[in-house]
Coordinates of C-alpha atoms and ligand atoms in Angstrom, one line a residue:
X1 CA -12.1 -10.3 17.6
X2 CA -13.0 -13.9 16.9
X3 CA -16.3 -14.8 15.2
X4 CA -17.5 -16.3 18.5
X5 CA -17.4 -12.9 20.2
X6 CA -18.2 -10.9 17.1
X7 CA -21.7 -9.4 17.6
X8 CA -22.5 -9.3 13.9
X9 CA -21.6 -13.0 13.3
X10 CA -23.4 -13.9 16.5
X11 CA -26.7 -12.4 15.4
X12 CA -26.6 -13.3 11.7
X13 CA -25.0 -16.8 12.0
X14 CA -23.0 -17.3 8.8
X15 CA -19.8 -16.7 10.7
X16 CA -17.9 -17.8 7.6
X17 CA -19.3 -15.2 5.3
X18 CA -16.6 -12.6 6.0
X19 CA -14.1 -14.9 7.8
X20 CA -10.4 -14.9 7.2
X21 CA -9.4 -18.6 7.0
X22 CA -5.8 -19.7 7.5
X23 CA -4.9 -22.9 5.6
X24 CA -2.7 -25.3 7.5
X25 CA -0.9 -28.0 5.5
X26 CA -0.4 -30.5 8.4
X27 CA 2.8 -32.1 7.2
X28 CA 4.5 -28.7 7.1
X29 CA 3.1 -26.5 9.9
X30 CA 4.6 -27.7 13.2
X31 CA 6.2 -31.0 14.3
X32 CA 5.2 -32.0 17.8
X33 CA 6.9 -35.4 18.0
X34 CA 10.2 -34.7 16.3
X35 CA 9.9 -37.1 13.4
X36 CA 10.4 -34.3 10.9
X37 CA 6.8 -34.3 9.7
X38 CA 4.2 -31.9 11.1
X39 CA 1.3 -33.3 13.2
X40 CA -1.8 -32.5 15.2
X41 CA -0.1 -31.9 18.5
X42 CA 2.2 -29.4 16.7
X43 CA -0.8 -27.6 15.3
X44 CA -2.5 -27.5 18.6
X45 CA 0.5 -26.0 20.3
X46 CA 0.6 -23.2 17.7
X47 CA -3.1 -22.3 17.6
X48 CA -2.5 -19.2 19.9
X49 CA -0.1 -17.9 17.2
X50 CA -3.0 -18.0 14.7
X51 CA -5.4 -16.4 17.2
X52 CA -2.8 -13.6 17.6
X53 CA -2.3 -13.3 13.9
X54 CA -6.0 -12.4 13.8
X55 CA -7.6 -15.1 11.6
X56 CA -11.1 -16.4 12.3
X57 CA -10.8 -20.0 11.2
X58 CA -8.4 -22.7 10.3
X59 CA -8.7 -25.0 7.3
X60 CA -6.6 -28.2 7.7
X61 CA -5.6 -30.2 4.6
X62 CA -6.2 -33.9 5.2
X63 CA -4.9 -35.7 8.2
X64 CA -6.8 -39.0 7.8
X65 CA -5.3 -42.4 7.5
X66 CA -3.5 -42.5 4.2
X67 CA -0.5 -44.1 2.5
X68 CA 0.5 -40.4 1.7
X69 CA 1.1 -40.9 -2.0
X70 CA -0.6 -37.5 -2.4
X71 CA 0.1 -36.4 1.1
X72 CA -3.3 -37.3 2.5
X73 CA -5.4 -36.5 -0.5
X74 CA -5.4 -40.3 -0.9
X75 CA -7.6 -41.4 2.0
X76 CA -7.6 -45.0 3.2
X77 CA -9.9 -44.5 6.2
X78 CA -12.0 -41.3 6.5
X79 CA -12.8 -42.1 10.2
X80 CA -9.3 -42.1 11.5
X81 CA -6.2 -40.0 11.9
X82 CA -3.0 -41.2 10.2
X83 CA -0.5 -42.3 12.8
X84 CA 2.0 -39.8 11.2
X85 CA -0.3 -37.0 12.5
X86 CA -1.5 -38.5 15.7
X87 CA -4.7 -40.2 16.7
X88 CA -8.4 -39.3 17.0
X89 CA -7.9 -38.0 20.6
X90 CA -5.4 -35.5 19.2
X91 CA -8.0 -34.3 16.7
X92 CA -10.5 -33.9 19.5
X93 CA -8.0 -32.0 21.6
X94 CA -7.1 -29.8 18.6
X95 CA -10.7 -28.9 18.0
X96 CA -11.4 -28.2 21.6
X97 CA -8.4 -25.9 21.9
X98 CA -9.3 -24.1 18.7
X99 CA -12.8 -23.4 20.0
X100 CA -11.4 -22.3 23.3
X101 CA -9.4 -19.7 21.5
X102 CA -12.4 -18.6 19.4
X103 CA -11.2 -20.2 16.2
X104 CA -13.4 -22.2 13.9
X105 CA -12.0 -25.4 12.4
X106 CA -12.6 -26.6 8.8
X107 CA -11.4 -30.0 7.7
X108 CA -10.8 -31.3 4.3
X109 CA -13.1 -33.9 2.7
X110 CA -11.9 -35.9 -0.3
X111 CA -14.9 -37.5 -1.9
X112 CA -13.8 -37.7 -5.6
X113 CA -11.5 -40.6 -5.0
X114 CA -10.2 -42.9 -2.2
X115 CA -6.7 -44.3 -1.8
X116 CA -6.1 -47.6 -3.5
X117 CA -5.5 -48.9 0.0
X118 CA -9.1 -48.1 1.1
X119 CA -10.9 -51.3 2.0
X120 CA -13.5 -50.6 -0.8
X121 CA -10.9 -50.6 -3.5
X122 CA -9.1 -53.6 -2.1
X123 CA -12.5 -55.4 -2.1
X124 CA -13.1 -54.3 -5.7
X125 CA -9.8 -55.7 -6.8
X126 CA -10.5 -59.0 -5.1
X127 CA -14.2 -59.3 -6.2
X128 CA -13.6 -59.0 -10.0
X129 CA -15.5 -57.7 -13.0
X130 CA -19.2 -57.1 -12.7
X131 CA -19.3 -57.2 -8.9
X132 CA -21.0 -54.7 -6.6
X133 CA -17.6 -54.0 -5.1
X134 CA -16.3 -52.8 -8.5
X135 CA -19.4 -50.8 -9.1
X136 CA -18.3 -48.3 -6.4
X137 CA -15.5 -47.2 -8.7
X138 CA -15.2 -46.7 -12.4
X139 CA -13.9 -50.0 -13.8
X140 CA -14.3 -50.5 -17.5
X141 CA -13.1 -52.9 -20.2
X142 CA -10.3 -51.5 -22.4
X143 CA -10.6 -50.7 -26.1
X144 CA -8.7 -52.2 -29.0
X145 CA -7.4 -55.7 -29.5
X146 CA -7.2 -57.6 -26.2
X147 CA -8.6 -54.5 -24.4
X148 CA -5.1 -53.1 -24.4
X149 CA -6.1 -49.5 -24.8
X150 CA -7.6 -47.4 -22.0
X151 CA -11.4 -47.0 -22.2
X152 CA -11.3 -43.4 -23.2
X153 CA -8.8 -40.6 -24.0
X154 CA -8.9 -38.8 -20.6
X155 CA -5.7 -37.6 -19.1
X156 CA -4.8 -37.5 -15.4
X157 CA -4.3 -34.1 -13.8
X158 CA -1.0 -35.4 -12.7
X159 CA 0.1 -36.4 -16.2
X160 CA -0.3 -39.6 -18.3
X161 CA -3.5 -41.5 -18.9
X162 CA -6.3 -41.4 -16.4
X163 CA -6.7 -45.1 -16.5
X164 CA -4.7 -48.0 -15.0
X165 CA -5.2 -51.6 -15.9
X166 CA -5.5 -54.2 -13.2
X167 CA -4.4 -57.8 -13.1
X168 CA -7.3 -60.1 -12.4
X169 CA -7.2 -63.0 -9.9
X170 CA -6.1 -65.5 -12.6
X171 CA -3.1 -63.4 -13.5
X172 CA -4.5 -62.1 -16.8
X173 CA -4.6 -58.4 -17.7
X174 CA -8.0 -57.2 -16.8
X175 CA -10.2 -54.2 -16.5
X176 CA -9.1 -50.6 -16.3
X177 CA -10.1 -48.1 -13.5
X178 CA -10.4 -44.4 -13.7
X179 CA -8.2 -42.0 -11.7
X180 CA -8.3 -38.4 -12.6
X181 CA -5.2 -37.9 -10.3
X182 CA -2.6 -40.5 -9.3
X183 CA -3.1 -44.2 -10.0
X184 CA -3.2 -44.6 -6.2
X185 CA -6.3 -42.4 -6.2
X186 CA -9.2 -44.4 -7.9
X187 CA -12.2 -42.3 -8.7
X188 CA -15.5 -43.3 -7.0
X189 CA -18.7 -43.8 -9.0
X190 CA -21.0 -41.1 -7.6
X191 CA -23.9 -42.5 -9.6
X192 CA -23.8 -45.4 -7.2
X193 CA -26.0 -44.5 -4.2
X194 CA -23.7 -46.5 -1.8
X195 CA -21.0 -43.9 -2.4
X196 CA -23.3 -41.0 -1.4
X197 CA -24.5 -42.8 1.7
X198 CA -20.9 -43.5 2.8
X199 CA -20.0 -39.8 2.6
X200 CA -23.0 -38.8 4.6
X201 CA -21.7 -41.0 7.3
X202 CA -18.3 -39.4 7.0
X203 CA -19.8 -35.9 7.3
X204 CA -21.8 -36.9 10.4
X205 CA -18.7 -38.5 12.0
X206 CA -16.8 -35.2 11.8
X207 CA -19.8 -33.0 12.5
X208 CA -20.5 -35.0 15.6
X209 CA -16.9 -34.4 16.7
X210 CA -17.5 -30.6 16.4
X211 CA -15.9 -29.5 13.2
X212 CA -17.3 -26.2 11.8
X213 CA -17.0 -27.0 8.2
X214 CA -15.6 -28.9 5.3
X215 CA -13.3 -27.9 2.4
X216 CA -14.5 -30.2 -0.4
X217 CA -11.7 -31.5 -2.6
X218 CA -12.3 -31.6 -6.4
X219 CA -15.9 -30.6 -5.7
X220 CA -16.6 -30.2 -9.5
X221 CA -15.4 -33.7 -10.3
X222 CA -17.5 -36.2 -8.4
X223 CA -19.9 -37.0 -11.2
X224 CA -18.6 -37.8 -14.7
X225 CA -20.7 -37.8 -17.9
X226 CA -22.3 -41.2 -17.7
X227 CA -21.1 -42.5 -21.1
X228 CA -17.5 -41.9 -20.1
X229 CA -17.1 -40.8 -23.8
X230 CA -13.9 -39.4 -25.2
X231 CA -13.1 -35.8 -24.5
X232 CA -13.5 -33.9 -27.8
X233 CA -10.2 -32.1 -28.4
X234 CA -9.8 -29.0 -30.5
X235 CA -7.3 -29.1 -33.3
X236 CA -3.8 -29.3 -31.9
X237 CA -5.1 -29.6 -28.3
X238 CA -3.5 -32.3 -26.2
X239 CA -5.5 -34.3 -23.6
X240 CA -5.0 -32.3 -20.4
X241 CA -7.5 -32.6 -17.5
X242 CA -6.0 -29.6 -15.9
X243 CA -7.0 -27.1 -18.5
X244 CA -8.9 -24.8 -16.2
X245 CA -6.0 -24.7 -13.7
X246 CA -3.5 -23.5 -16.2
X247 CA -5.8 -21.2 -18.1
X248 CA -4.8 -17.7 -16.9
X249 CA -7.8 -15.5 -16.6
X250 CA -6.7 -13.0 -19.2
X251 CA -10.3 -12.4 -19.6
X252 CA -13.0 -14.0 -17.4
X253 CA -15.6 -13.7 -20.1
X254 CA -13.8 -14.4 -23.4
X255 CA -12.4 -17.8 -22.6
X256 CA -13.2 -20.6 -25.1
X257 CA -14.9 -23.4 -23.3
X258 CA -13.4 -26.8 -23.5
X259 CA -15.2 -30.1 -23.7
X260 CA -14.9 -31.6 -20.3
X261 CA -17.0 -34.7 -19.8
X262 CA -15.0 -35.4 -16.6
X263 CA -15.8 -32.1 -14.8
X264 CA -18.7 -30.0 -13.7
X265 CA -21.6 -32.3 -14.6
X266 CA -25.1 -31.0 -13.6
X267 CA -25.8 -34.1 -11.4
X268 CA -22.9 -33.1 -9.1
X269 CA -25.2 -30.4 -7.6
X270 CA -27.5 -33.1 -6.2
X271 CA -24.7 -34.2 -3.9
X272 CA -24.4 -30.8 -2.4
X273 CA -28.1 -30.3 -2.0
X274 CA -28.1 -33.5 0.1
X275 CA -25.1 -32.3 2.1
X276 CA -26.8 -29.0 2.7
X277 CA -29.6 -30.9 4.4
X278 CA -27.2 -32.9 6.5
X279 CA -25.3 -29.8 7.8
X280 CA -28.6 -28.1 8.5
X281 CA -29.3 -30.7 11.2
X282 CA -26.4 -29.3 13.2
X283 CA -26.2 -26.2 15.3
X284 CA -23.5 -23.6 14.9
X285 CA -23.9 -22.9 11.2
X286 CA -21.6 -25.5 9.8
X287 CA -20.3 -24.7 6.4
X288 CA -18.8 -26.1 3.2
X289 CA -16.3 -24.6 0.7
X290 CA -15.9 -26.1 -2.7
X291 CA -12.7 -26.5 -4.5
X292 CA -14.2 -26.3 -7.9
X293 CA -12.0 -25.3 -10.9
X294 CA -14.9 -24.5 -13.1
X295 CA -14.6 -22.9 -16.5
X296 CA -16.6 -19.8 -15.9
X297 CA -17.5 -17.6 -12.9
X298 CA -21.2 -18.5 -13.5
X299 CA -20.5 -22.2 -13.2
X300 CA -18.6 -21.5 -10.0
X301 CA -21.6 -19.6 -8.7
X302 CA -23.8 -22.7 -9.2
X303 CA -22.0 -24.4 -6.3
X304 CA -23.1 -21.7 -3.9
X305 CA -26.8 -21.5 -4.7
X306 CA -28.8 -21.1 -1.5
X307 CA -29.5 -24.8 -1.1
X308 CA -26.0 -26.0 -1.9
X309 CA -22.6 -25.1 -0.5
X310 CA -21.7 -22.1 1.6
X311 CA -18.7 -21.0 -0.4
X312 CA -16.6 -21.8 -3.5
X313 CA -12.9 -21.0 -3.9
X314 CA -12.6 -18.2 -6.4
X315 CA -9.3 -18.8 -8.1
X316 CA -9.7 -15.9 -10.5
X317 CA -7.7 -13.5 -8.3
X318 CA -4.9 -16.0 -8.0
X319 CA -4.7 -16.6 -11.7
X320 CA -4.9 -12.9 -12.7
X321 CA -1.8 -11.3 -14.1
X322 CA -0.2 -8.3 -12.3
X323 CA -2.4 -5.7 -14.1
X324 CA -4.9 -3.2 -12.7
X325 CA -7.5 -3.9 -15.3
X326 CA -7.3 -7.6 -14.9
X327 CA -7.7 -7.3 -11.1
X328 CA -10.7 -4.9 -11.6
X329 CA -12.3 -7.3 -14.0
X330 CA -11.8 -10.2 -11.6
X331 CA -13.3 -8.3 -8.7
X332 CA -16.4 -7.2 -10.7
X333 CA -16.8 -10.5 -12.4
X334 CA -16.6 -12.5 -9.2
X335 CA -19.0 -10.3 -7.4
X336 CA -21.5 -10.3 -10.2
X337 CA -21.3 -14.1 -10.7
X338 CA -22.0 -15.0 -7.1
X339 CA -24.3 -12.1 -6.6
X340 CA -26.6 -13.7 -9.1
X341 CA -27.3 -16.5 -6.6
X342 CA -27.3 -14.3 -3.5
X343 CA -23.8 -15.4 -2.3
X344 CA -20.6 -13.6 -1.5
X345 CA -17.2 -14.5 -3.1
X346 CA -14.1 -15.9 -1.6
X347 CA -10.6 -14.7 -2.4
X348 CA -7.2 -16.5 -2.3
X349 CA -3.7 -15.8 -3.5
X350 CA -1.8 -18.9 -2.4
X351 CA -2.4 -22.5 -1.4
X352 CA -0.6 -25.8 -1.3
X353 CA -1.1 -26.5 -5.0
X354 CA 0.2 -23.3 -6.6
X355 CA 3.4 -21.3 -6.7
X356 CA 3.6 -18.9 -3.7
X357 CA 2.4 -15.5 -4.7
X358 CA 5.7 -13.7 -3.8
X359 CA 7.4 -15.9 -6.5
X360 CA 4.5 -15.6 -9.0
X361 CA 4.9 -11.8 -8.8
X362 CA 8.6 -12.0 -9.7
X363 CA 10.3 -13.0 -6.4
X364 CA 12.8 -11.0 -4.4
X365 CA 12.0 -7.5 -3.0
X366 CA 9.6 -6.7 -5.9
X367 CA 7.7 -10.0 -5.6
X368 CA 7.3 -9.4 -1.9
X369 CA 6.1 -5.8 -2.3
X370 CA 3.6 -7.0 -4.9
X371 CA 2.5 -9.9 -2.8
X372 CA 1.8 -7.6 0.2
X373 CA 0.0 -5.1 -2.0
X374 CA -2.2 -7.8 -3.6
X375 CA -2.9 -9.3 -0.2
X376 CA -4.0 -5.9 1.3
X377 CA -6.3 -5.3 -1.7
X378 CA -7.8 -8.8 -1.3
X379 CA -8.5 -8.2 2.4
X380 CA -10.7 -5.2 1.6
X381 CA -13.1 -7.2 -0.5
X382 CA -16.5 -8.4 0.6
X383 CA -16.7 -12.1 1.4
X384 CA -14.2 -14.4 2.8
X385 CA -10.4 -14.5 2.4
X386 CA -8.1 -17.5 2.6
X387 CA -4.4 -17.3 3.5
X388 CA -1.9 -20.1 3.2
X389 CA 0.6 -20.9 6.0
X390 CA 3.8 -19.1 5.5
X391 CA 2.5 -16.3 3.3
X392 CA 2.4 -14.1 6.4
X393 CA 6.1 -14.6 6.6
X394 CA 6.6 -13.6 3.0
X395 CA 7.9 -17.1 2.1
X396 CA 8.9 -17.7 -1.5
X397 CA 8.5 -20.9 -3.5
X398 CA 11.5 -23.1 -2.7
X399 CA 13.5 -24.8 -5.5
X400 CA 13.3 -28.3 -4.0
X401 CA 16.2 -30.5 -5.3
X402 CA 15.0 -33.4 -7.5
X403 CA 16.1 -36.1 -5.0
X404 CA 13.8 -34.5 -2.4
X405 CA 10.7 -34.0 -4.5
X406 CA 7.6 -35.9 -3.4
X407 CA 4.7 -34.6 -5.4
X408 CA 3.1 -37.5 -7.4
X409 CA 2.9 -35.2 -10.4
X410 CA 6.7 -35.0 -10.4
X411 CA 6.9 -38.8 -10.6
X412 CA 4.3 -39.0 -13.4
X413 CA 5.6 -36.1 -15.5
X414 CA 9.1 -35.2 -14.5
X415 CA 7.9 -31.6 -14.0
X416 CA 8.8 -29.8 -10.9
X417 CA 5.4 -30.1 -9.1
X418 CA 4.1 -28.5 -5.9
X419 CA 6.7 -29.4 -3.3
X420 CA 8.2 -25.8 -3.4
X421 CA 5.2 -24.3 -1.6
X422 CA 5.0 -27.1 1.0
X423 CA 8.4 -26.6 2.7
X424 CA 7.9 -26.6 6.5
X425 CA 7.3 -23.3 8.2
X426 CA 10.3 -21.6 10.0
X427 CA 9.4 -20.7 13.5
X428 CA 12.7 -19.7 15.2
X429 CA 16.4 -20.1 15.3
X430 CA 19.2 -19.7 12.8
X431 CA 19.3 -23.0 11.0
X432 CA 17.0 -25.8 9.8
X433 CA 14.6 -27.0 11.1
X434 CA 14.1 -23.4 12.4
X435 CA 12.0 -24.5 15.4
X436 CA 9.6 -26.6 13.2
X437 CA 10.1 -29.5 15.6
X438 CA 12.3 -30.7 18.4
X439 CA 14.5 -32.9 16.1
X440 CA 17.8 -31.6 14.7
X441 CA 18.3 -31.3 11.0
X442 CA 16.1 -31.1 8.0
X443 CA 12.4 -31.9 8.1
X444 CA 10.7 -34.0 5.4
X445 CA 11.3 -31.4 2.8
X446 CA 14.5 -29.5 3.3
X447 CA 14.3 -25.8 4.3
X448 CA 16.6 -23.3 2.6
X449 CA 19.8 -22.2 4.5
X450 CA 18.8 -18.5 4.3
X451 CA 15.5 -18.5 6.2
X452 CA 16.8 -17.3 9.5
X453 CA 15.5 -13.8 8.9
X454 CA 12.1 -15.1 7.9
X455 CA 11.2 -17.0 11.1
X456 CA 8.2 -16.1 13.2
X457 CA 10.7 -15.3 16.0
X458 CA 12.7 -12.9 13.8
X459 CA 9.6 -11.1 12.4
X460 CA 7.4 -10.7 15.5
X461 CA 7.5 -7.2 16.8
X462 CA 9.7 -5.9 13.8
X463 CA 7.7 -3.0 12.4
X464 CA 8.8 -3.6 8.9
X465 CA 8.3 -7.3 8.8
X466 CA 5.7 -9.1 6.6
X467 CA 4.3 -10.8 9.8
X468 CA 3.7 -7.4 11.4
X469 CA 2.1 -6.2 8.1
X470 CA -0.3 -9.2 8.1
X471 CA -1.2 -8.6 11.7
X472 CA -1.9 -5.0 10.9
X473 CA -3.8 -5.8 7.7
X474 CA -6.0 -8.3 9.5
X475 CA -6.7 -5.9 12.3
X476 CA -7.6 -3.2 9.7
X477 CA -9.9 -5.5 8.0
X478 CA -11.8 -6.2 11.2
X479 CA -11.9 -2.5 12.1
X480 CA -12.5 -0.8 8.8
X481 CA -13.7 -3.3 6.1
X482 CA -15.4 -6.4 7.3
X483 CA -18.7 -4.7 8.3
X484 CA -19.0 -2.3 5.4
X485 CA -21.7 -2.8 2.8
X486 CA -20.9 -5.6 0.4
X487 CA -21.3 -3.6 -2.8
X488 CA -18.0 -2.6 -4.5
X489 CA -17.0 -0.5 -7.5
X490 CA -13.8 -1.7 -9.1
X491 CA -12.0 -0.1 -12.0
X492 CA -8.5 0.7 -13.3
X493 CA -7.2 4.2 -13.5
X494 CA -4.2 3.7 -15.7
X495 CA -2.0 1.3 -13.8
X496 CA -3.9 1.8 -10.5
X497 CA -6.6 -0.5 -9.3
X498 CA -9.3 1.5 -7.5
X499 CA -11.9 -0.3 -5.4
X500 CA -14.6 1.6 -3.5
X501 CA -16.6 0.0 -0.8
X502 CA -18.6 2.3 1.4
X503 CA -16.3 5.0 2.6
X504 CA -13.3 2.9 2.0
X505 CA -11.1 3.5 -1.1
X506 CA -8.5 0.9 -1.9
X507 CA -5.8 1.9 -4.4
X508 CA -3.2 -0.6 -5.7
X509 CA -0.4 0.7 -8.0
X510 CA 0.5 -2.0 -10.5
X511 CA 2.7 0.4 -12.5
X512 CA 6.4 1.2 -12.4
X513 CA 6.2 4.8 -11.1
X514 CA 4.8 6.4 -8.1
X515 CA 1.4 8.1 -8.5
X516 CA -0.4 10.7 -6.4
X517 CA -2.3 9.4 -3.4
X518 CA -6.0 10.2 -3.5
X519 CA -7.3 12.6 -0.8
X520 CA -8.4 10.9 2.4
X521 CA -7.2 9.4 5.7
X522 CA -4.7 6.6 5.1
X523 CA -5.9 3.6 7.3
X524 CA -3.2 1.1 6.4
X525 CA -0.7 0.5 3.6
X526 CA 1.3 -2.5 2.3
X527 CA 4.6 -0.5 2.4
X528 CA 5.9 3.0 3.1
X529 CA 4.0 5.8 1.3
X530 CA 6.0 9.0 1.8
X531 CA 3.1 11.1 0.6
X532 CA 2.7 9.2 -2.7
X533 CA 1.5 5.7 -3.8
X534 CA 4.8 4.0 -4.8
X535 CA 4.8 1.1 -7.3
X536 CA 3.7 -2.3 -6.0
X537 CA 1.9 -0.7 -3.1
X538 CA -1.7 -0.7 -1.8
X539 CA -3.2 1.9 0.5
X540 CA -6.6 1.9 2.2
X541 CA -8.1 5.4 2.6
X542 CA -11.2 6.6 4.3
X543 CA -12.8 9.1 1.9
Ligands
NOJ601 C1 -6.8 -30.9 -5.0 C2 -5.9 -30.8 -3.8 O1 -5.8 -29.5 -3.4 C3 -4.6 -31.3 -4.3 O2 -3.6 -31.1 -3.4 C4 -4.8 -32.8 -4.6 O3 -3.6 -33.3 -5.1 C5 -5.9 -33.0 -5.6 N1 -7.1 -32.2 -5.3 C6 -6.3 -34.5 -5.6 O4 -7.0 -34.8 -4.4

């Protein structure tokens, strides 16, 4: 059932609260025009597949005009579609088709930085130091003799310094500008009111076209501590803006907090209060979801206070080790944190920035069993769940050969980067591009030779396939979980995670040996049960 014909969502609004949202990475979903890169026409053609899969909404990574240095997270024009993906009329047609099918459509908004090809940044370069044009970004003089050193010690999330020096009009080395990501992604100065006004225009532009919501990129990063002071580093700690991303949640409560003057400043919440008002002007309960890698569950919850955003990604589940106690702690901790502000959590196991969960859980048959088990446990939880294209096919992270890698972090650090989770989706056939598009041969990132058995065509209707499992799991969620009370009790019984929600008991066996199944009616499972709960398996029971 889609949210549009779901009686509960229709009466309460807040269609997003328990929605399953499918993330489309446009370059890699479906190629309509045969240039080897996915596009909006390709997505539109495949929307019925998503309806049949059983998701409620689609979140699209950026498709705006962009030089594609970070594959669209470097936006040169927020009001236009990049020719690689189509044109505005294609976006309109995609939205209309999605709505016709009962799917909501969430688009990505990238407000922390623009592309260096954005007209504002080009004007800032031309206008020179002290100009109002430069004041839209974070230009500063360098330190040390001749201003040769960056203004502070901050590091880019993609490696190296977070500052790049420009050459002034007279050819002399000039000011430095801040970029928390690639040097082609200059950070905006959100303390400048012009910036906030510009983004309200952008919101309205897409709201007027009918989008149902926005996924807000780097939502915790927009406002920096005003002094732009050095980050205070603990003894032996290296500058690393990505600390939160890599900090596994061994414990959600005992983590030592880092000094992070670039992230999660209190003033950032003013931005979302203003956006809340903007969205409230529109019908249809438009929503926002924050990508906020905050240091604690409580600071994540601040983004979803009643007058701010609708949801925040909760990365704790994704970061948790394969351990029943850790999962239980994440479930309880996440529920408690957002419960404090009257919100519901979100859950996610994979996206375009992280190693696919089959691979994180060990890869191969075991990785797949664990991934299916974790997914089924996630889908029972209150709140909204996000799934990433290809996970319903059980895709693994691909080892992309160095000559094909495109992630800016690969170029800045020489480390593998994120290309391996962005390889185009296999739809049909026995060889690349597996129906990804009409052209012969490999798409923009090469697909493995052994994906013939993983295509949608190969898996549809096969009772043991991961695709069939996802269809069943999403149907079970609608039928048995979505409308249950939101309170849950989560705990670990040895190696078994037990989550109780209303009359639903979810058991996930994280151990190496089979355990007894609790009494109750089995509603769905992530693999065969044979009267027990095998390792790396989840079952839902009505008790
Ligand atoms: C987070 C996005 O998910 C990622 O793909 C991107 O590289 C950075 N933000 C910078 O925009």
